Amino acid sequence: MRTYNVTHLNQLESESIYVLRETAAQFERPCLLFSGGKDSIVMAHLAAKAFAPAKAPFNFLHVDTGHNFPETIEFRDRFVKKLGVQLVVGSVQDSIERGTAQEETGPDASRNGLQSVTLLESIEREGFDACLGGGRRDEEKARAKERFFSHRDAFGQWDPKNQRPELWNLFNGRMGPGENFRIFPLSNWTEMDIWQYARLEEIDLPSLYFAHEREVFERNGSLLAVSEFVVPRDGENPSKETVRFRTIGDATCTGAVRSKASSLDEVIQEVAASRVTERGSRSDDRRSEAAMEDRKKQGYF
Amino acid sequence: MTEDKNYLEMDLLRFTTAGSVDDGKSTLVGRLFYDTKSIFEDQLEAIERSSKQHGDENVNLALLTDGLRAEREQGITIDVAYRYFATPKRKFIIADTPGHIQYTRNMVTGASTANLALILVDARKGVIEQTKRHAFIADLLGIKHVAVCINKMDLVDYEQSPYEQILKDFGDFASRLDHVTELTFVPISALKGDNVVERSENMPWYKGPSLLYHLETVYVGSDANHVDARFPVQWVIRPHSDEHHDFRGFAGRVAGGVFKPGDEVTVLPSGFSTRIKKILMADKELEEAYNPLSVTITLEDEIDVSRGDMLVKPNNQPNVDQNLDAMLCWFSSSKKLVAGTKYLLRHTSKDVQAIVTEVLYKVDVNTLRKSEDDRELGMNDIGRVTLRVSQPLFFDTYRRNRNTGSFILADAFTNETLAAGMMR
Ligand SMILES: Nc1nc2c(ncn2[C@@H]2O[C@H](COP(=O)(O)OP(=O)(O)O)[C@@H](O)[C@H]2O)c(=O)[nH]1
Ligand SMILES: [Mg+2]
């Protein structure tokens, strides 16, 4: 008898494409949250495939903390142009100036939490009824409980104890006025799947993910890059090292890793041998055991 | 960890865990992670820290899966958690389902996408009512492979007799399971690791494979339906560009059978027939498409097709009916099923209105008896119902095809998902 095998990457790809098409069909004005990180790049790549030869029917939304590595913004603009999609930028700086968000103070201040405010403001301003996010369930334990179609109330809040059951591939995207959905097509992907798929599909990724020389120093166990937003304090001694990033987020809280991996093949080998999760280098998640859950309840991605 | 060259050839096994509270589900999942080195140092450190805080002597592997604040505080699992690990042979997706109040709802959810159910039994307690309930739900949701893990063997001195007793008790009852085609029993200690990844020296009387070996090798390739061609149209692709001016592609995920270019297809509900021109995955042309692939199909003739329609083969058509007979699992904690109420029903890519016309019987999930006296369906209840829908659905029995035989009901006012249904 003939067998019909589908590799796990093909299964994941088909599942994600199914979710992206469902999103287009069930919502009036969905957007795709594009951060310039590898997950959102893979999601955008899948969106392009899902609707080819037409363009993906989503606006791209970048919630910009203003604390970016310049490479990220360059990459973003190039990428969006190539796909021919519309980019909307929500600026955390604008929210702060308007007074709707308050800059954190203290030694470990970060704009990460403020992204929620700007995100919710952008959703309201643009009238988005669903936001596609690149979140994966393997990233973090609160995310492990997340649905593909995740309902948010009129305040953008996630209620983890009262989620809609999600069965088979039947997604319920119905909602009341002012409510919203977050949709996670990459839910079932792991970090390794993302890298392997990027290699298989020859997806172009920002140079930050590959080994390069950079001025870095240690703070609270993370290796931070010196930039206009991150200035070493007394006793913190920056030095030039060969590093790369496993995730790309706000420059103030995304740690680098020492690495010589300069190609996807080498990155994959390194990830396979790694004994620390990618979020292990992000100080925003180490604040408390439930840091992610608390941020998500308030409207975070 | 994962060998590189294999990675692209690896397939996927989705499984769900079931067991009563404290049977060791979370510990087993933690153990599988730990022993396959799928848990990372920072995760291990985090659970070591939190084990100490909670006053546990050993590292509590259950903390790896219990992610929400309330779960850690109360020491229970509240919601279905999805976990991932890979060995060089396979990638695994685990739906770890909690065993308390919302149990049926959670297990039904986890089981709906699983190929295999892992049912835990405490070696000291043997087969209890709940074990039967778990097996019943796995079977109801169409799971073909069940692995019964007889756990806590360390607490019965690794003796053979409790294992044999469970085999016998379970076997007596297994003949009543319809879908399950493969039943495997593995004596384990999730806490100590016996027979989880490596075969244990403590139980020389057990000749079977370790649990992980079984999970890595169980054949699920023929579980999906490759006979009845079904393609629910999800979205119509019409590029408004000069280059692709005349392109009209029908996007969707194959729900059953095999489609090839040149195949004659009939469009439901219109009944028009034509042939498949191309099967596309972005810019790649495929020679065939089958479940679970997402593709785009173009047709030889220009006929009207929209979301909710279905492409099938003229000589193999699904049921087309407005009257349905189904098993229903009720999920809502705030509302009970009321016959005659208008609900929203979603089936494949189609949304219709539905009224439950009659509850035929309710199943007592503990005794598995059918009751015609008590026909009220509330949270966690399962029953057989008849429904009438506002437009004909194109469906198969759930037994024949999980994709075209399943549906959900939602509340027309709160939009909450109320129930899951399986066509009979
Ligand atoms: N002795 C022994 N204890 C176990 C075993 N598996 C689990 N336990 C213990 O049983 C208790 C409940 O386990 P847990 O994994 O939280 O159960 P769950 O409610 O099914 O998730 C914990 O104290 C575990 O340490 C085992 O194989 N042997
Ligand atoms: Mg548990």
PDB file of N, CA, C and O in Angstrom, chain B residues 260-321:
ATOM      1  N   LYS B 260      -5.213  15.326  -7.760  1.00  0.00           N
ATOM      2  CA  LYS B 260      -4.118  15.447  -8.734  1.00  0.00           C
ATOM      3  C   LYS B 260      -4.567  16.354  -9.872  1.00  0.00           C
ATOM      4  O   LYS B 260      -5.765  16.398 -10.183  1.00  0.00           O
ATOM      5  N   PRO B 261      -3.601  17.017 -10.523  1.00  0.00           N
ATOM      6  CA  PRO B 261      -3.977  17.799 -11.701  1.00  0.00           C
ATOM      7  C   PRO B 261      -4.627  16.872 -12.728  1.00  0.00           C
ATOM      8  O   PRO B 261      -4.202  15.723 -12.878  1.00  0.00           O
ATOM      9  N   GLY B 262      -5.649  17.348 -13.411  1.00  0.00           N
ATOM     10  CA  GLY B 262      -6.358  16.519 -14.382  1.00  0.00           C
ATOM     11  C   GLY B 262      -7.554  15.786 -13.800  1.00  0.00           C
ATOM     12  O   GLY B 262      -8.429  15.345 -14.537  1.00  0.00           O
ATOM     13  N   ASP B 263      -7.620  15.667 -12.463  1.00  0.00           N
ATOM     14  CA  ASP B 263      -8.756  14.991 -11.833  1.00  0.00           C
ATOM     15  C   ASP B 263     -10.053  15.743 -12.102  1.00  0.00           C
ATOM     16  O   ASP B 263     -10.084  16.977 -12.057  1.00  0.00           O
ATOM     17  N   GLU B 264     -11.104  14.973 -12.341  1.00  0.00           N
ATOM     18  CA  GLU B 264     -12.415  15.596 -12.451  1.00  0.00           C
ATOM     19  C   GLU B 264     -12.934  15.888 -11.040  1.00  0.00           C
ATOM     20  O   GLU B 264     -12.833  15.043 -10.146  1.00  0.00           O
ATOM     21  N   VAL B 265     -13.435  17.099 -10.828  1.00  0.00           N
ATOM     22  CA  VAL B 265     -13.974  17.447  -9.510  1.00  0.00           C
ATOM     23  C   VAL B 265     -15.363  18.062  -9.641  1.00  0.00           C
ATOM     24  O   VAL B 265     -15.686  18.684 -10.647  1.00  0.00           O
ATOM     25  N   THR B 266     -16.151  17.862  -8.604  1.00  0.00           N
ATOM     26  CA  THR B 266     -17.472  18.468  -8.531  1.00  0.00           C
ATOM     27  C   THR B 266     -17.454  19.497  -7.408  1.00  0.00           C
ATOM     28  O   THR B 266     -16.866  19.255  -6.358  1.00  0.00           O
ATOM     29  N   VAL B 267     -18.067  20.645  -7.667  1.00  0.00           N
ATOM     30  CA  VAL B 267     -18.112  21.685  -6.652  1.00  0.00           C
ATOM     31  C   VAL B 267     -19.448  21.591  -5.918  1.00  0.00           C
ATOM     32  O   VAL B 267     -20.509  21.567  -6.540  1.00  0.00           O
ATOM     33  N   LEU B 268     -19.376  21.519  -4.593  1.00  0.00           N
ATOM     34  CA  LEU B 268     -20.603  21.550  -3.792  1.00  0.00           C
ATOM     35  C   LEU B 268     -20.746  22.939  -3.195  1.00  0.00           C
ATOM     36  O   LEU B 268     -19.739  23.509  -2.804  1.00  0.00           O
ATOM     37  N   PRO B 269     -21.921  23.533  -3.119  1.00  0.00           N
ATOM     38  CA  PRO B 269     -23.209  22.914  -3.406  1.00  0.00           C
ATOM     39  C   PRO B 269     -23.672  23.030  -4.868  1.00  0.00           C
ATOM     40  O   PRO B 269     -24.699  22.441  -5.213  1.00  0.00           O
ATOM     41  N   SER B 270     -22.966  23.771  -5.736  1.00  0.00           N
ATOM     42  CA  SER B 270     -23.535  24.036  -7.066  1.00  0.00           C
ATOM     43  C   SER B 270     -23.687  22.771  -7.903  1.00  0.00           C
ATOM     44  O   SER B 270     -24.562  22.687  -8.760  1.00  0.00           O
ATOM     45  N   GLY B 271     -22.807  21.785  -7.700  1.00  0.00           N
ATOM     46  CA  GLY B 271     -22.895  20.543  -8.461  1.00  0.00           C
ATOM     47  C   GLY B 271     -22.173  20.591  -9.799  1.00  0.00           C
ATOM     48  O   GLY B 271     -22.123  19.601 -10.522  1.00  0.00           O
ATOM     49  N   PHE B 272     -21.599  21.747 -10.163  1.00  0.00           N
ATOM     50  CA  PHE B 272     -20.859  21.835 -11.426  1.00  0.00           C
ATOM     51  C   PHE B 272     -19.599  20.991 -11.370  1.00  0.00           C
ATOM     52  O   PHE B 272     -18.958  20.906 -10.334  1.00  0.00           O
ATOM     53  N   SER B 273     -19.245  20.408 -12.524  1.00  0.00           N
ATOM     54  CA  SER B 273     -18.015  19.622 -12.577  1.00  0.00           C
ATOM     55  C   SER B 273     -17.023  20.237 -13.540  1.00  0.00           C
ATOM     56  O   SER B 273     -17.396  20.854 -14.535  1.00  0.00           O
ATOM     57  N   THR B 274     -15.752  20.051 -13.257  1.00  0.00           N
ATOM     58  CA  THR B 274     -14.674  20.526 -14.115  1.00  0.00           C
ATOM     59  C   THR B 274     -13.440  19.699 -13.773  1.00  0.00           C
ATOM     60  O   THR B 274     -13.544  18.720 -13.039  1.00  0.00           O
ATOM     61  N   ARG B 275     -12.279  20.094 -14.325  1.00  0.00           N
ATOM     62  CA  ARG B 275     -11.050  19.379 -13.972  1.00  0.00           C
ATOM     63  C   ARG B 275     -10.083  20.306 -13.263  1.00  0.00           C
ATOM     64  O   ARG B 275     -10.120  21.520 -13.433  1.00  0.00           O
ATOM     65  N   ILE B 276      -9.196  19.685 -12.493  1.00  0.00           N
ATOM     66  CA  ILE B 276      -8.157  20.461 -11.816  1.00  0.00           C
ATOM     67  C   ILE B 276      -7.073  20.817 -12.827  1.00  0.00           C
ATOM     68  O   ILE B 276      -6.570  19.945 -13.541  1.00  0.00           O
ATOM     69  N   LYS B 277      -6.745  22.101 -12.915  1.00  0.00           N
ATOM     70  CA  LYS B 277      -5.689  22.532 -13.808  1.00  0.00           C
ATOM     71  C   LYS B 277      -4.348  22.341 -13.099  1.00  0.00           C
ATOM     72  O   LYS B 277      -3.516  21.582 -13.531  1.00  0.00           O
ATOM     73  N   LYS B 278      -4.190  23.032 -11.980  1.00  0.00           N
ATOM     74  CA  LYS B 278      -2.916  22.957 -11.262  1.00  0.00           C
ATOM     75  C   LYS B 278      -3.161  22.867  -9.757  1.00  0.00           C
ATOM     76  O   LYS B 278      -4.157  23.386  -9.253  1.00  0.00           O
ATOM     77  N   ILE B 279      -2.210  22.253  -9.088  1.00  0.00           N
ATOM     78  CA  ILE B 279      -2.192  22.299  -7.626  1.00  0.00           C
ATOM     79  C   ILE B 279      -0.919  23.036  -7.242  1.00  0.00           C
ATOM     80  O   ILE B 279       0.184  22.618  -7.611  1.00  0.00           O
ATOM     81  N   LEU B 280      -1.083  24.140  -6.539  1.00  0.00           N
ATOM     82  CA  LEU B 280       0.051  25.014  -6.261  1.00  0.00           C
ATOM     83  C   LEU B 280       0.334  25.146  -4.778  1.00  0.00           C
ATOM     84  O   LEU B 280      -0.572  25.139  -3.939  1.00  0.00           O
ATOM     85  N   MET B 281       1.643  25.255  -4.484  1.00  0.00           N
ATOM     86  CA  MET B 281       2.068  25.671  -3.157  1.00  0.00           C
ATOM     87  C   MET B 281       2.958  26.864  -3.433  1.00  0.00           C
ATOM     88  O   MET B 281       4.097  26.681  -3.875  1.00  0.00           O
ATOM     89  N   ALA B 282       2.399  28.068  -3.264  1.00  0.00           N
ATOM     90  CA  ALA B 282       3.068  29.292  -3.708  1.00  0.00           C
ATOM     91  C   ALA B 282       3.445  29.125  -5.185  1.00  0.00           C
ATOM     92  O   ALA B 282       2.585  28.830  -5.994  1.00  0.00           O
ATOM     93  N   ASP B 283       4.736  29.218  -5.548  1.00  0.00           N
ATOM     94  CA  ASP B 283       5.053  29.135  -6.978  1.00  0.00           C
ATOM     95  C   ASP B 283       5.432  27.726  -7.429  1.00  0.00           C
ATOM     96  O   ASP B 283       5.833  27.513  -8.558  1.00  0.00           O
ATOM     97  N   LYS B 284       5.282  26.765  -6.528  1.00  0.00           N
ATOM     98  CA  LYS B 284       5.634  25.383  -6.880  1.00  0.00           C
ATOM     99  C   LYS B 284       4.398  24.600  -7.321  1.00  0.00           C
ATOM    100  O   LYS B 284       3.365  24.664  -6.674  1.00  0.00           O
ATOM    101  N   GLU B 285       4.525  23.854  -8.439  1.00  0.00           N
ATOM    102  CA  GLU B 285       3.406  22.997  -8.858  1.00  0.00           C
ATOM    103  C   GLU B 285       3.573  21.610  -8.262  1.00  0.00           C
ATOM    104  O   GLU B 285       4.636  21.017  -8.353  1.00  0.00           O
ATOM    105  N   LEU B 286       2.510  21.096  -7.651  1.00  0.00           N
ATOM    106  CA  LEU B 286       2.583  19.779  -7.018  1.00  0.00           C
ATOM    107  C   LEU B 286       1.919  18.732  -7.898  1.00  0.00           C
ATOM    108  O   LEU B 286       0.991  19.021  -8.645  1.00  0.00           O
ATOM    109  N   GLU B 287       2.405  17.488  -7.772  1.00  0.00           N
ATOM    110  CA  GLU B 287       1.818  16.390  -8.529  1.00  0.00           C
ATOM    111  C   GLU B 287       0.580  15.837  -7.862  1.00  0.00           C
ATOM    112  O   GLU B 287      -0.252  15.192  -8.482  1.00  0.00           O
ATOM    113  N   GLU B 288       0.505  16.047  -6.550  1.00  0.00           N
ATOM    114  CA  GLU B 288      -0.688  15.594  -5.837  1.00  0.00           C
ATOM    115  C   GLU B 288      -0.769  16.318  -4.495  1.00  0.00           C
ATOM    116  O   GLU B 288       0.207  16.906  -4.036  1.00  0.00           O
ATOM    117  N   ALA B 289      -1.945  16.275  -3.904  1.00  0.00           N
ATOM    118  CA  ALA B 289      -2.113  16.893  -2.587  1.00  0.00           C
ATOM    119  C   ALA B 289      -3.029  16.021  -1.755  1.00  0.00           C
ATOM    120  O   ALA B 289      -3.996  15.457  -2.255  1.00  0.00           O
ATOM    121  N   TYR B 290      -2.691  15.878  -0.481  1.00  0.00           N
ATOM    122  CA  TYR B 290      -3.498  15.076   0.436  1.00  0.00           C
ATOM    123  C   TYR B 290      -3.423  15.702   1.817  1.00  0.00           C
ATOM    124  O   TYR B 290      -2.633  16.625   2.055  1.00  0.00           O
ATOM    125  N   ASN B 291      -4.220  15.199   2.719  1.00  0.00           N
ATOM    126  CA  ASN B 291      -4.259  15.733   4.074  1.00  0.00           C
ATOM    127  C   ASN B 291      -2.902  15.527   4.749  1.00  0.00           C
ATOM    128  O   ASN B 291      -2.307  14.466   4.567  1.00  0.00           O
ATOM    129  N   PRO B 292      -2.357  16.481   5.499  1.00  0.00           N
ATOM    130  CA  PRO B 292      -2.922  17.773   5.884  1.00  0.00           C
ATOM    131  C   PRO B 292      -2.350  18.949   5.104  1.00  0.00           C
ATOM    132  O   PRO B 292      -2.161  20.026   5.662  1.00  0.00           O
ATOM    133  N   LEU B 293      -2.057  18.772   3.832  1.00  0.00           N
ATOM    134  CA  LEU B 293      -1.386  19.853   3.098  1.00  0.00           C
ATOM    135  C   LEU B 293      -2.321  21.014   2.759  1.00  0.00           C
ATOM    136  O   LEU B 293      -3.467  20.819   2.354  1.00  0.00           O
ATOM    137  N   SER B 294      -1.794  22.210   2.903  1.00  0.00           N
ATOM    138  CA  SER B 294      -2.476  23.430   2.473  1.00  0.00           C
ATOM    139  C   SER B 294      -1.992  23.767   1.076  1.00  0.00           C
ATOM    140  O   SER B 294      -0.786  23.901   0.865  1.00  0.00           O
ATOM    141  N   VAL B 295      -2.897  23.885   0.146  1.00  0.00           N
ATOM    142  CA  VAL B 295      -2.508  24.158  -1.244  1.00  0.00           C
ATOM    143  C   VAL B 295      -3.473  25.165  -1.869  1.00  0.00           C
ATOM    144  O   VAL B 295      -4.428  25.617  -1.224  1.00  0.00           O
ATOM    145  N   THR B 296      -3.191  25.504  -3.128  1.00  0.00           N
ATOM    146  CA  THR B 296      -4.103  26.332  -3.906  1.00  0.00           C
ATOM    147  C   THR B 296      -4.420  25.566  -5.185  1.00  0.00           C
ATOM    148  O   THR B 296      -3.504  25.096  -5.855  1.00  0.00           O
ATOM    149  N   ILE B 297      -5.707  25.415  -5.486  1.00  0.00           N
ATOM    150  CA  ILE B 297      -6.123  24.639  -6.662  1.00  0.00           C
ATOM    151  C   ILE B 297      -6.693  25.587  -7.713  1.00  0.00           C
ATOM    152  O   ILE B 297      -7.496  26.470  -7.392  1.00  0.00           O
ATOM    153  N   THR B 298      -6.244  25.410  -8.964  1.00  0.00           N
ATOM    154  CA  THR B 298      -6.882  26.158 -10.049  1.00  0.00           C
ATOM    155  C   THR B 298      -7.662  25.171 -10.910  1.00  0.00           C
ATOM    156  O   THR B 298      -7.308  23.991 -10.993  1.00  0.00           O
ATOM    157  N   LEU B 299      -8.741  25.658 -11.524  1.00  0.00           N
ATOM    158  CA  LEU B 299      -9.647  24.781 -12.272  1.00  0.00           C
ATOM    159  C   LEU B 299      -9.622  25.113 -13.756  1.00  0.00           C
ATOM    160  O   LEU B 299      -9.310  26.238 -14.146  1.00  0.00           O
ATOM    161  N   GLU B 300      -9.977  24.122 -14.582  1.00  0.00           N
ATOM    162  CA  GLU B 300      -9.992  24.321 -16.032  1.00  0.00           C
ATOM    163  C   GLU B 300     -11.070  25.320 -16.453  1.00  0.00           C
ATOM    164  O   GLU B 300     -10.850  26.129 -17.346  1.00  0.00           O
ATOM    165  N   ASP B 301     -12.234  25.226 -15.852  1.00  0.00           N
ATOM    166  CA  ASP B 301     -13.334  26.102 -16.261  1.00  0.00           C
ATOM    167  C   ASP B 301     -13.574  27.178 -15.220  1.00  0.00           C
ATOM    168  O   ASP B 301     -13.317  26.980 -14.044  1.00  0.00           O
ATOM    169  N   GLU B 302     -14.100  28.285 -15.713  1.00  0.00           N
ATOM    170  CA  GLU B 302     -14.437  29.351 -14.777  1.00  0.00           C
ATOM    171  C   GLU B 302     -15.791  29.074 -14.168  1.00  0.00           C
ATOM    172  O   GLU B 302     -16.817  29.298 -14.794  1.00  0.00           O
ATOM    173  N   ILE B 303     -15.797  28.550 -12.958  1.00  0.00           N
ATOM    174  CA  ILE B 303     -17.093  28.386 -12.303  1.00  0.00           C
ATOM    175  C   ILE B 303     -17.054  29.093 -10.963  1.00  0.00           C
ATOM    176  O   ILE B 303     -15.991  29.337 -10.400  1.00  0.00           O
ATOM    177  N   ASP B 304     -18.234  29.406 -10.495  1.00  0.00           N
ATOM    178  CA  ASP B 304     -18.330  30.189  -9.285  1.00  0.00           C
ATOM    179  C   ASP B 304     -18.057  29.310  -8.060  1.00  0.00           C
ATOM    180  O   ASP B 304     -18.770  28.344  -7.815  1.00  0.00           O
ATOM    181  N   VAL B 305     -17.012  29.636  -7.331  1.00  0.00           N
ATOM    182  CA  VAL B 305     -16.662  28.885  -6.122  1.00  0.00           C
ATOM    183  C   VAL B 305     -16.329  29.894  -5.038  1.00  0.00           C
ATOM    184  O   VAL B 305     -15.618  30.856  -5.300  1.00  0.00           O
ATOM    185  N   SER B 306     -16.846  29.703  -3.831  1.00  0.00           N
ATOM    186  CA  SER B 306     -16.466  30.624  -2.760  1.00  0.00           C
ATOM    187  C   SER B 306     -16.215  29.886  -1.452  1.00  0.00           C
ATOM    188  O   SER B 306     -16.410  28.672  -1.364  1.00  0.00           O
ATOM    189  N   ARG B 307     -15.777  30.628  -0.460  1.00  0.00           N
ATOM    190  CA  ARG B 307     -15.488  30.045   0.857  1.00  0.00           C
ATOM    191  C   ARG B 307     -16.707  29.284   1.360  1.00  0.00           C
ATOM    192  O   ARG B 307     -17.835  29.770   1.248  1.00  0.00           O
ATOM    193  N   GLY B 308     -16.455  28.122   1.904  1.00  0.00           N
ATOM    194  CA  GLY B 308     -17.557  27.307   2.396  1.00  0.00           C
ATOM    195  C   GLY B 308     -17.980  26.241   1.405  1.00  0.00           C
ATOM    196  O   GLY B 308     -18.632  25.271   1.766  1.00  0.00           O
ATOM    197  N   ASP B 309     -17.577  26.408   0.117  1.00  0.00           N
ATOM    198  CA  ASP B 309     -17.857  25.369  -0.869  1.00  0.00           C
ATOM    199  C   ASP B 309     -16.851  24.232  -0.690  1.00  0.00           C
ATOM    200  O   ASP B 309     -15.842  24.388  -0.008  1.00  0.00           O
ATOM    201  N   MET B 310     -17.129  23.106  -1.331  1.00  0.00           N
ATOM    202  CA  MET B 310     -16.205  21.977  -1.208  1.00  0.00           C
ATOM    203  C   MET B 310     -15.985  21.326  -2.567  1.00  0.00           C
ATOM    204  O   MET B 310     -16.927  21.119  -3.320  1.00  0.00           O
ATOM    205  N   LEU B 311     -14.704  21.037  -2.877  1.00  0.00           N
ATOM    206  CA  LEU B 311     -14.394  20.270  -4.082  1.00  0.00           C
ATOM    207  C   LEU B 311     -14.316  18.799  -3.690  1.00  0.00           C
ATOM    208  O   LEU B 311     -13.654  18.447  -2.712  1.00  0.00           O
ATOM    209  N   VAL B 312     -15.025  17.953  -4.462  1.00  0.00           N
ATOM    210  CA  VAL B 312     -15.011  16.511  -4.198  1.00  0.00           C
ATOM    211  C   VAL B 312     -14.884  15.796  -5.542  1.00  0.00           C
ATOM    212  O   VAL B 312     -14.833  16.441  -6.591  1.00  0.00           O
ATOM    213  N   LYS B 313     -14.841  14.469  -5.518  1.00  0.00           N
ATOM    214  CA  LYS B 313     -14.821  13.714  -6.772  1.00  0.00           C
ATOM    215  C   LYS B 313     -16.260  13.315  -7.104  1.00  0.00           C
ATOM    216  O   LYS B 313     -17.027  12.955  -6.201  1.00  0.00           O
ATOM    217  N   PRO B 314     -16.614  13.360  -8.408  1.00  0.00           N
ATOM    218  CA  PRO B 314     -18.022  13.094  -8.777  1.00  0.00           C
ATOM    219  C   PRO B 314     -18.522  11.726  -8.309  1.00  0.00           C
ATOM    220  O   PRO B 314     -19.688  11.584  -7.948  1.00  0.00           O
ATOM    221  N   ASN B 315     -17.627  10.734  -8.271  1.00  0.00           N
ATOM    222  CA  ASN B 315     -18.081   9.391  -7.907  1.00  0.00           C
ATOM    223  C   ASN B 315     -17.920   9.066  -6.425  1.00  0.00           C
ATOM    224  O   ASN B 315     -18.065   7.933  -6.005  1.00  0.00           O
ATOM    225  N   ASN B 316     -17.556  10.063  -5.642  1.00  0.00           N
ATOM    226  CA  ASN B 316     -17.398   9.822  -4.201  1.00  0.00           C
ATOM    227  C   ASN B 316     -17.772  11.102  -3.467  1.00  0.00           C
ATOM    228  O   ASN B 316     -16.945  11.961  -3.224  1.00  0.00           O
ATOM    229  N   GLN B 317     -19.055  11.214  -3.167  1.00  0.00           N
ATOM    230  CA  GLN B 317     -19.522  12.474  -2.582  1.00  0.00           C
ATOM    231  C   GLN B 317     -19.882  12.298  -1.111  1.00  0.00           C
ATOM    232  O   GLN B 317     -20.293  11.226  -0.692  1.00  0.00           O
ATOM    233  N   PRO B 318     -19.719  13.375  -0.346  1.00  0.00           N
ATOM    234  CA  PRO B 318     -20.059  13.300   1.074  1.00  0.00           C
ATOM    235  C   PRO B 318     -21.577  13.336   1.273  1.00  0.00           C
ATOM    236  O   PRO B 318     -22.326  13.526   0.317  1.00  0.00           O
ATOM    237  N   ASN B 319     -22.004  13.152   2.511  1.00  0.00           N
ATOM    238  CA  ASN B 319     -23.410  13.378   2.826  1.00  0.00           C
ATOM    239  C   ASN B 319     -23.707  14.855   2.661  1.00  0.00           C
ATOM    240  O   ASN B 319     -22.885  15.702   3.020  1.00  0.00           O
ATOM    241  N   VAL B 320     -24.868  15.161   2.113  1.00  0.00           N
ATOM    242  CA  VAL B 320     -25.293  16.558   2.001  1.00  0.00           C
ATOM    243  C   VAL B 320     -26.646  16.628   2.679  1.00  0.00           C
ATOM    244  O   VAL B 320     -27.610  16.032   2.205  1.00  0.00           O
ATOM    245  N   ASP B 321     -26.707  17.303   3.819  1.00  0.00           N
ATOM    246  CA  ASP B 321     -27.940  17.223   4.594  1.00  0.00           C
ATOM    247  C   ASP B 321     -28.083  18.424   5.530  1.00  0.00           C
ATOM    248  O   ASP B 321     -27.089  19.006   5.956  1.00  0.00           O
TER     249      ASP B 321
END
